[in-house]
Amino acid sequence: MKSIALEEINPDILYVTSWQSTKEPKTDANKVCSTYRILYFKRGSGRLETNGGNFMCKKNEAVILPPLTNYSTSAIEKGSIIINVSYDLVKSRKLESSKINQTMFRSLNNHYIPSQFASERFIISNAPALNAPLHIKNFIPLGNIIGELHLEYRNMKRFYKLRISSILTELLVNTARMTEQGNSPKSSDIADRILNYVNENHKEKLSCRTIAEHFNYHPNHVTRIIKKSTGMTLYKYITETKIRYATYMLLNTDYSVTYIAHELSFNDCSHFCNVYYAATGMQPSEARKYRSAGQVVSCE
């Protein structure tokens, strides 16, 4: 993904639609958005769940979703009105917006989204909160801004594209400023989600890059958050977590060292032994000798 500054964006609004829920609350299947998207609750309430967090939205609140964000909706209150703004961050799309499917909650699989329909995704270097799903709340002018944007799009008066691009830019700038003042997810909350993810996926091949992509953050932003929260780098935390689980298996199971290395996604047995020795000062085979008969060692 390319990295740009917020000053470099030039939003191109593809469509603005209004949708009203006419059914009782229910949970919808997982979906994926092919463009940047803002879902604004003009009336009612509902929940959006993404890999970047769960958001319970009320009237005059919104969620910003980057392209290819997997999400699901649930508990959308009957009678809710949601305004959907679909846009590119820069004017680079070759196809006309009229050719883009405008169904608001259509279930899509990202493997089947043609590249020409997917927005180019960017890392906004100086506004990291905008790189991940973001819940906008406690922002009084939000309704007026979205309402003006929707009206301009519907009327399509002369120069309307320039106007709606300006309105959306204003919204994104105000949102970036607001998140810097403490209305974005706290760094400690983000750190907790990342650390929990590492523990729950300790058997996978983890890196700062893959974890940052999972949470839709820039790797440098993730590194800063984890360093501030734990006092160590994310790489070191991943290593210590894997070593902790490796020690648990060495002391509580009869699995071979080779099996443990494979189970924890080390490159090979030699790599595992080298990392284990660097972290503990002993080889895995030596650590196993400390096992006491009948003793159970926790990996916590």
PDB file of N, CA and C in Angstrom, residues 65-133:
ATOM      1  N   LEU A  65     -15.076   2.844   6.990  1.00  0.00           N
ATOM      2  CA  LEU A  65     -14.506   1.540   6.644  1.00  0.00           C
ATOM      3  C   LEU A  65     -13.554   1.686   5.457  1.00  0.00           C
ATOM      4  N   PRO A  66     -12.299   1.236   5.594  1.00  0.00           N
ATOM      5  CA  PRO A  66     -11.378   1.234   4.446  1.00  0.00           C
ATOM      6  C   PRO A  66     -11.772   0.149   3.448  1.00  0.00           C
ATOM      7  N   PRO A  67     -11.259   0.190   2.223  1.00  0.00           N
ATOM      8  CA  PRO A  67     -11.566  -0.845   1.226  1.00  0.00           C
ATOM      9  C   PRO A  67     -11.171  -2.232   1.707  1.00  0.00           C
ATOM     10  N   LEU A  68     -11.951  -3.235   1.282  1.00  0.00           N
ATOM     11  CA  LEU A  68     -11.722  -4.650   1.584  1.00  0.00           C
ATOM     12  C   LEU A  68     -11.782  -4.952   3.073  1.00  0.00           C
ATOM     13  N   THR A  69     -12.531  -4.120   3.811  1.00  0.00           N
ATOM     14  CA  THR A  69     -12.789  -4.414   5.221  1.00  0.00           C
ATOM     15  C   THR A  69     -13.915  -5.428   5.319  1.00  0.00           C
ATOM     16  N   ASN A  70     -13.659  -6.530   6.003  1.00  0.00           N
ATOM     17  CA  ASN A  70     -14.711  -7.511   6.258  1.00  0.00           C
ATOM     18  C   ASN A  70     -15.554  -7.029   7.432  1.00  0.00           C
ATOM     19  N   TYR A  71     -16.862  -7.079   7.279  1.00  0.00           N
ATOM     20  CA  TYR A  71     -17.724  -6.623   8.367  1.00  0.00           C
ATOM     21  C   TYR A  71     -19.072  -7.338   8.299  1.00  0.00           C
ATOM     22  N   SER A  72     -19.781  -7.283   9.394  1.00  0.00           N
ATOM     23  CA  SER A  72     -21.147  -7.798   9.431  1.00  0.00           C
ATOM     24  C   SER A  72     -21.998  -6.810  10.211  1.00  0.00           C
ATOM     25  N   THR A  73     -23.293  -6.831   9.965  1.00  0.00           N
ATOM     26  CA  THR A  73     -24.214  -5.951  10.666  1.00  0.00           C
ATOM     27  C   THR A  73     -25.181  -6.788  11.477  1.00  0.00           C
ATOM     28  N   SER A  74     -25.583  -6.262  12.603  1.00  0.00           N
ATOM     29  CA  SER A  74     -26.554  -6.963  13.440  1.00  0.00           C
ATOM     30  C   SER A  74     -27.336  -5.940  14.253  1.00  0.00           C
ATOM     31  N   ALA A  75     -28.490  -6.349  14.706  1.00  0.00           N
ATOM     32  CA  ALA A  75     -29.336  -5.519  15.570  1.00  0.00           C
ATOM     33  C   ALA A  75     -29.638  -4.156  14.964  1.00  0.00           C
ATOM     34  N   ILE A  76     -29.776  -4.115  13.618  1.00  0.00           N
ATOM     35  CA  ILE A  76     -30.183  -2.859  12.982  1.00  0.00           C
ATOM     36  C   ILE A  76     -31.652  -2.624  13.326  1.00  0.00           C
ATOM     37  N   GLU A  77     -31.911  -1.604  14.101  1.00  0.00           N
ATOM     38  CA  GLU A  77     -33.259  -1.328  14.585  1.00  0.00           C
ATOM     39  C   GLU A  77     -34.217  -1.060  13.422  1.00  0.00           C
ATOM     40  N   LYS A  78     -35.417  -1.623  13.512  1.00  0.00           N
ATOM     41  CA  LYS A  78     -36.422  -1.398  12.482  1.00  0.00           C
ATOM     42  C   LYS A  78     -36.720   0.097  12.379  1.00  0.00           C
ATOM     43  N   GLY A  79     -36.723   0.606  11.149  1.00  0.00           N
ATOM     44  CA  GLY A  79     -36.960   2.023  10.925  1.00  0.00           C
ATOM     45  C   GLY A  79     -35.695   2.857  10.873  1.00  0.00           C
ATOM     46  N   SER A  80     -34.549   2.219  11.112  1.00  0.00           N
ATOM     47  CA  SER A  80     -33.281   2.951  11.045  1.00  0.00           C
ATOM     48  C   SER A  80     -33.040   3.471   9.631  1.00  0.00           C
ATOM     49  N   ILE A  81     -32.495   4.663   9.534  1.00  0.00           N
ATOM     50  CA  ILE A  81     -32.096   5.231   8.245  1.00  0.00           C
ATOM     51  C   ILE A  81     -30.582   5.407   8.258  1.00  0.00           C
ATOM     52  N   ILE A  82     -29.935   4.804   7.283  1.00  0.00           N
ATOM     53  CA  ILE A  82     -28.476   4.852   7.198  1.00  0.00           C
ATOM     54  C   ILE A  82     -28.085   5.458   5.859  1.00  0.00           C
ATOM     55  N   ILE A  83     -27.228   6.457   5.908  1.00  0.00           N
ATOM     56  CA  ILE A  83     -26.695   7.060   4.685  1.00  0.00           C
ATOM     57  C   ILE A  83     -25.327   6.458   4.410  1.00  0.00           C
ATOM     58  N   ASN A  84     -25.166   5.964   3.204  1.00  0.00           N
ATOM     59  CA  ASN A  84     -23.934   5.290   2.799  1.00  0.00           C
ATOM     60  C   ASN A  84     -23.171   6.168   1.811  1.00  0.00           C
ATOM     61  N   VAL A  85     -21.952   6.542   2.180  1.00  0.00           N
ATOM     62  CA  VAL A  85     -21.085   7.341   1.309  1.00  0.00           C
ATOM     63  C   VAL A  85     -19.933   6.457   0.856  1.00  0.00           C
ATOM     64  N   SER A  86     -19.845   6.229  -0.441  1.00  0.00           N
ATOM     65  CA  SER A  86     -18.776   5.402  -1.007  1.00  0.00           C
ATOM     66  C   SER A  86     -17.836   6.307  -1.802  1.00  0.00           C
ATOM     67  N   TYR A  87     -16.525   6.158  -1.550  1.00  0.00           N
ATOM     68  CA  TYR A  87     -15.595   7.107  -2.173  1.00  0.00           C
ATOM     69  C   TYR A  87     -14.197   6.520  -2.329  1.00  0.00           C
ATOM     70  N   ASP A  88     -13.420   7.147  -3.204  1.00  0.00           N
ATOM     71  CA  ASP A  88     -11.985   6.910  -3.317  1.00  0.00           C
ATOM     72  C   ASP A  88     -11.270   8.057  -2.609  1.00  0.00           C
ATOM     73  N   LEU A  89     -10.084   7.789  -2.076  1.00  0.00           N
ATOM     74  CA  LEU A  89      -9.327   8.858  -1.417  1.00  0.00           C
ATOM     75  C   LEU A  89      -8.719   9.830  -2.419  1.00  0.00           C
ATOM     76  N   VAL A  90      -8.395   9.320  -3.597  1.00  0.00           N
ATOM     77  CA  VAL A  90      -7.874  10.175  -4.664  1.00  0.00           C
ATOM     78  C   VAL A  90      -8.642   9.865  -5.941  1.00  0.00           C
ATOM     79  N   LYS A  91      -8.659  10.793  -6.869  1.00  0.00           N
ATOM     80  CA  LYS A  91      -9.418  10.614  -8.108  1.00  0.00           C
ATOM     81  C   LYS A  91      -8.591   9.834  -9.111  1.00  0.00           C
ATOM     82  N   SER A  92      -8.618   8.506  -8.954  1.00  0.00           N
ATOM     83  CA  SER A  92      -7.807   7.665  -9.835  1.00  0.00           C
ATOM     84  C   SER A  92      -8.612   6.584 -10.534  1.00  0.00           C
ATOM     85  N   ARG A  93      -9.899   6.472 -10.172  1.00  0.00           N
ATOM     86  CA  ARG A  93     -10.733   5.406 -10.732  1.00  0.00           C
ATOM     87  C   ARG A  93     -11.000   5.653 -12.216  1.00  0.00           C
ATOM     88  N   LYS A  94     -10.851   4.608 -13.026  1.00  0.00           N
ATOM     89  CA  LYS A  94     -11.019   4.731 -14.472  1.00  0.00           C
ATOM     90  C   LYS A  94     -12.473   4.568 -14.904  1.00  0.00           C
ATOM     91  N   LEU A  95     -13.233   3.797 -14.117  1.00  0.00           N
ATOM     92  CA  LEU A  95     -14.618   3.545 -14.512  1.00  0.00           C
ATOM     93  C   LEU A  95     -15.544   4.617 -13.962  1.00  0.00           C
ATOM     94  N   GLU A  96     -16.658   4.804 -14.628  1.00  0.00           N
ATOM     95  CA  GLU A  96     -17.651   5.750 -14.153  1.00  0.00           C
ATOM     96  C   GLU A  96     -18.326   5.192 -12.913  1.00  0.00           C
ATOM     97  N   SER A  97     -18.633   6.069 -11.964  1.00  0.00           N
ATOM     98  CA  SER A  97     -19.244   5.618 -10.719  1.00  0.00           C
ATOM     99  C   SER A  97     -20.599   4.976 -10.961  1.00  0.00           C
ATOM    100  N   SER A  98     -21.277   5.336 -12.053  1.00  0.00           N
ATOM    101  CA  SER A  98     -22.597   4.776 -12.336  1.00  0.00           C
ATOM    102  C   SER A  98     -22.536   3.285 -12.619  1.00  0.00           C
ATOM    103  N   LYS A  99     -21.335   2.782 -12.964  1.00  0.00           N
ATOM    104  CA  LYS A  99     -21.193   1.367 -13.267  1.00  0.00           C
ATOM    105  C   LYS A  99     -20.932   0.533 -12.025  1.00  0.00           C
ATOM    106  N   ILE A 100     -20.764   1.201 -10.884  1.00  0.00           N
ATOM    107  CA  ILE A 100     -20.430   0.497  -9.655  1.00  0.00           C
ATOM    108  C   ILE A 100     -21.714   0.084  -8.955  1.00  0.00           C
ATOM    109  N   ASN A 101     -21.744  -1.150  -8.490  1.00  0.00           N
ATOM    110  CA  ASN A 101     -22.926  -1.636  -7.797  1.00  0.00           C
ATOM    111  C   ASN A 101     -23.188  -0.792  -6.551  1.00  0.00           C
ATOM    112  N   GLN A 102     -24.403  -0.286  -6.424  1.00  0.00           N
ATOM    113  CA  GLN A 102     -24.701   0.629  -5.336  1.00  0.00           C
ATOM    114  C   GLN A 102     -25.495  -0.027  -4.212  1.00  0.00           C
ATOM    115  N   THR A 103     -25.614  -1.356  -4.229  1.00  0.00           N
ATOM    116  CA  THR A 103     -26.353  -2.032  -3.170  1.00  0.00           C
ATOM    117  C   THR A 103     -25.609  -1.883  -1.857  1.00  0.00           C
ATOM    118  N   MET A 104     -26.294  -1.413  -0.861  1.00  0.00           N
ATOM    119  CA  MET A 104     -25.606  -0.980   0.345  1.00  0.00           C
ATOM    120  C   MET A 104     -25.035  -2.108   1.173  1.00  0.00           C
ATOM    121  N   PHE A 105     -25.837  -3.127   1.446  1.00  0.00           N
ATOM    122  CA  PHE A 105     -25.378  -4.196   2.318  1.00  0.00           C
ATOM    123  C   PHE A 105     -25.239  -5.515   1.572  1.00  0.00           C
ATOM    124  N   ARG A 106     -24.874  -5.443   0.310  1.00  0.00           N
ATOM    125  CA  ARG A 106     -24.707  -6.658  -0.468  1.00  0.00           C
ATOM    126  C   ARG A 106     -23.548  -7.481   0.076  1.00  0.00           C
ATOM    127  N   SER A 107     -23.741  -8.802   0.242  1.00  0.00           N
ATOM    128  CA  SER A 107     -22.678  -9.674   0.722  1.00  0.00           C
ATOM    129  C   SER A 107     -21.713  -9.964  -0.410  1.00  0.00           C
ATOM    130  N   LEU A 108     -20.462  -9.616  -0.219  1.00  0.00           N
ATOM    131  CA  LEU A 108     -19.440  -9.820  -1.232  1.00  0.00           C
ATOM    132  C   LEU A 108     -18.261 -10.560  -0.636  1.00  0.00           C
ATOM    133  N   ASN A 109     -17.596 -11.351  -1.460  1.00  0.00           N
ATOM    134  CA  ASN A 109     -16.372 -12.028  -1.054  1.00  0.00           C
ATOM    135  C   ASN A 109     -15.219 -11.315  -1.730  1.00  0.00           C
ATOM    136  N   ASN A 110     -14.204 -10.915  -0.943  1.00  0.00           N
ATOM    137  CA  ASN A 110     -13.143 -10.098  -1.531  1.00  0.00           C
ATOM    138  C   ASN A 110     -12.380 -10.822  -2.628  1.00  0.00           C
ATOM    139  N   HIS A 111     -12.453 -12.159  -2.680  1.00  0.00           N
ATOM    140  CA  HIS A 111     -11.777 -12.883  -3.753  1.00  0.00           C
ATOM    141  C   HIS A 111     -12.486 -12.665  -5.093  1.00  0.00           C
ATOM    142  N   TYR A 112     -13.733 -12.184  -5.043  1.00  0.00           N
ATOM    143  CA  TYR A 112     -14.502 -12.023  -6.267  1.00  0.00           C
ATOM    144  C   TYR A 112     -14.743 -10.559  -6.615  1.00  0.00           C
ATOM    145  N   ILE A 113     -14.055  -9.645  -5.942  1.00  0.00           N
ATOM    146  CA  ILE A 113     -14.177  -8.238  -6.287  1.00  0.00           C
ATOM    147  C   ILE A 113     -13.167  -7.920  -7.378  1.00  0.00           C
ATOM    148  N   PRO A 114     -13.597  -7.606  -8.601  1.00  0.00           N
ATOM    149  CA  PRO A 114     -12.643  -7.270  -9.667  1.00  0.00           C
ATOM    150  C   PRO A 114     -11.803  -6.067  -9.260  1.00  0.00           C
ATOM    151  N   SER A 115     -10.533  -6.083  -9.608  1.00  0.00           N
ATOM    152  CA  SER A 115      -9.627  -5.018  -9.193  1.00  0.00           C
ATOM    153  C   SER A 115     -10.091  -3.650  -9.672  1.00  0.00           C
ATOM    154  N   GLN A 116     -10.770  -3.613 -10.822  1.00  0.00           N
ATOM    155  CA  GLN A 116     -11.206  -2.320 -11.343  1.00  0.00           C
ATOM    156  C   GLN A 116     -12.344  -1.725 -10.521  1.00  0.00           C
ATOM    157  N   PHE A 117     -12.973  -2.542  -9.669  1.00  0.00           N
ATOM    158  CA  PHE A 117     -14.041  -2.039  -8.818  1.00  0.00           C
ATOM    159  C   PHE A 117     -13.548  -1.697  -7.415  1.00  0.00           C
ATOM    160  N   ALA A 118     -12.356  -2.116  -7.048  1.00  0.00           N
ATOM    161  CA  ALA A 118     -11.849  -1.893  -5.698  1.00  0.00           C
ATOM    162  C   ALA A 118     -11.071  -0.588  -5.624  1.00  0.00           C
ATOM    163  N   SER A 119     -11.335   0.186  -4.591  1.00  0.00           N
ATOM    164  CA  SER A 119     -10.586   1.421  -4.391  1.00  0.00           C
ATOM    165  C   SER A 119      -9.133   1.106  -4.075  1.00  0.00           C
ATOM    166  N   GLU A 120      -8.248   1.977  -4.516  1.00  0.00           N
ATOM    167  CA  GLU A 120      -6.851   1.851  -4.101  1.00  0.00           C
ATOM    168  C   GLU A 120      -6.770   2.258  -2.637  1.00  0.00           C
ATOM    169  N   ARG A 121      -6.125   1.416  -1.863  1.00  0.00           N
ATOM    170  CA  ARG A 121      -6.039   1.670  -0.424  1.00  0.00           C
ATOM    171  C   ARG A 121      -4.703   2.320  -0.081  1.00  0.00           C
ATOM    172  N   PHE A 122      -4.761   3.322   0.802  1.00  0.00           N
ATOM    173  CA  PHE A 122      -3.570   4.064   1.182  1.00  0.00           C
ATOM    174  C   PHE A 122      -3.355   3.996   2.693  1.00  0.00           C
ATOM    175  N   ILE A 123      -2.107   4.183   3.096  1.00  0.00           N
ATOM    176  CA  ILE A 123      -1.777   4.420   4.490  1.00  0.00           C
ATOM    177  C   ILE A 123      -1.631   5.928   4.659  1.00  0.00           C
ATOM    178  N   ILE A 124      -2.483   6.529   5.487  1.00  0.00           N
ATOM    179  CA  ILE A 124      -2.382   7.966   5.741  1.00  0.00           C
ATOM    180  C   ILE A 124      -1.380   8.155   6.871  1.00  0.00           C
ATOM    181  N   SER A 125      -0.196   8.613   6.530  1.00  0.00           N
ATOM    182  CA  SER A 125       0.932   8.599   7.459  1.00  0.00           C
ATOM    183  C   SER A 125       0.743   9.499   8.672  1.00  0.00           C
ATOM    184  N   ASN A 126       0.082  10.636   8.496  1.00  0.00           N
ATOM    185  CA  ASN A 126      -0.049  11.576   9.612  1.00  0.00           C
ATOM    186  C   ASN A 126      -1.441  11.579  10.239  1.00  0.00           C
ATOM    187  N   ALA A 127      -2.272  10.609   9.883  1.00  0.00           N
ATOM    188  CA  ALA A 127      -3.590  10.448  10.513  1.00  0.00           C
ATOM    189  C   ALA A 127      -3.892   8.955  10.615  1.00  0.00           C
ATOM    190  N   PRO A 128      -3.129   8.207  11.431  1.00  0.00           N
ATOM    191  CA  PRO A 128      -3.224   6.742  11.467  1.00  0.00           C
ATOM    192  C   PRO A 128      -4.598   6.204  11.845  1.00  0.00           C
ATOM    193  N   ALA A 129      -5.383   6.991  12.586  1.00  0.00           N
ATOM    194  CA  ALA A 129      -6.711   6.512  12.982  1.00  0.00           C
ATOM    195  C   ALA A 129      -7.614   6.274  11.779  1.00  0.00           C
ATOM    196  N   LEU A 130      -7.334   6.965  10.662  1.00  0.00           N
ATOM    197  CA  LEU A 130      -8.162   6.817   9.464  1.00  0.00           C
ATOM    198  C   LEU A 130      -7.792   5.590   8.642  1.00  0.00           C
ATOM    199  N   ASN A 131      -6.775   4.850   9.069  1.00  0.00           N
ATOM    200  CA  ASN A 131      -6.344   3.665   8.322  1.00  0.00           C
ATOM    201  C   ASN A 131      -7.081   2.401   8.734  1.00  0.00           C
ATOM    202  N   ALA A 132      -7.927   2.491   9.732  1.00  0.00           N
ATOM    203  CA  ALA A 132      -8.646   1.326  10.251  1.00  0.00           C
ATOM    204  C   ALA A 132     -10.116   1.688  10.433  1.00  0.00           C
ATOM    205  N   PRO A 133     -10.986   0.690  10.587  1.00  0.00           N
ATOM    206  CA  PRO A 133     -12.385   1.001  10.884  1.00  0.00           C
ATOM    207  C   PRO A 133     -12.475   1.941  12.083  1.00  0.00           C
TER     208      PRO A 133
END
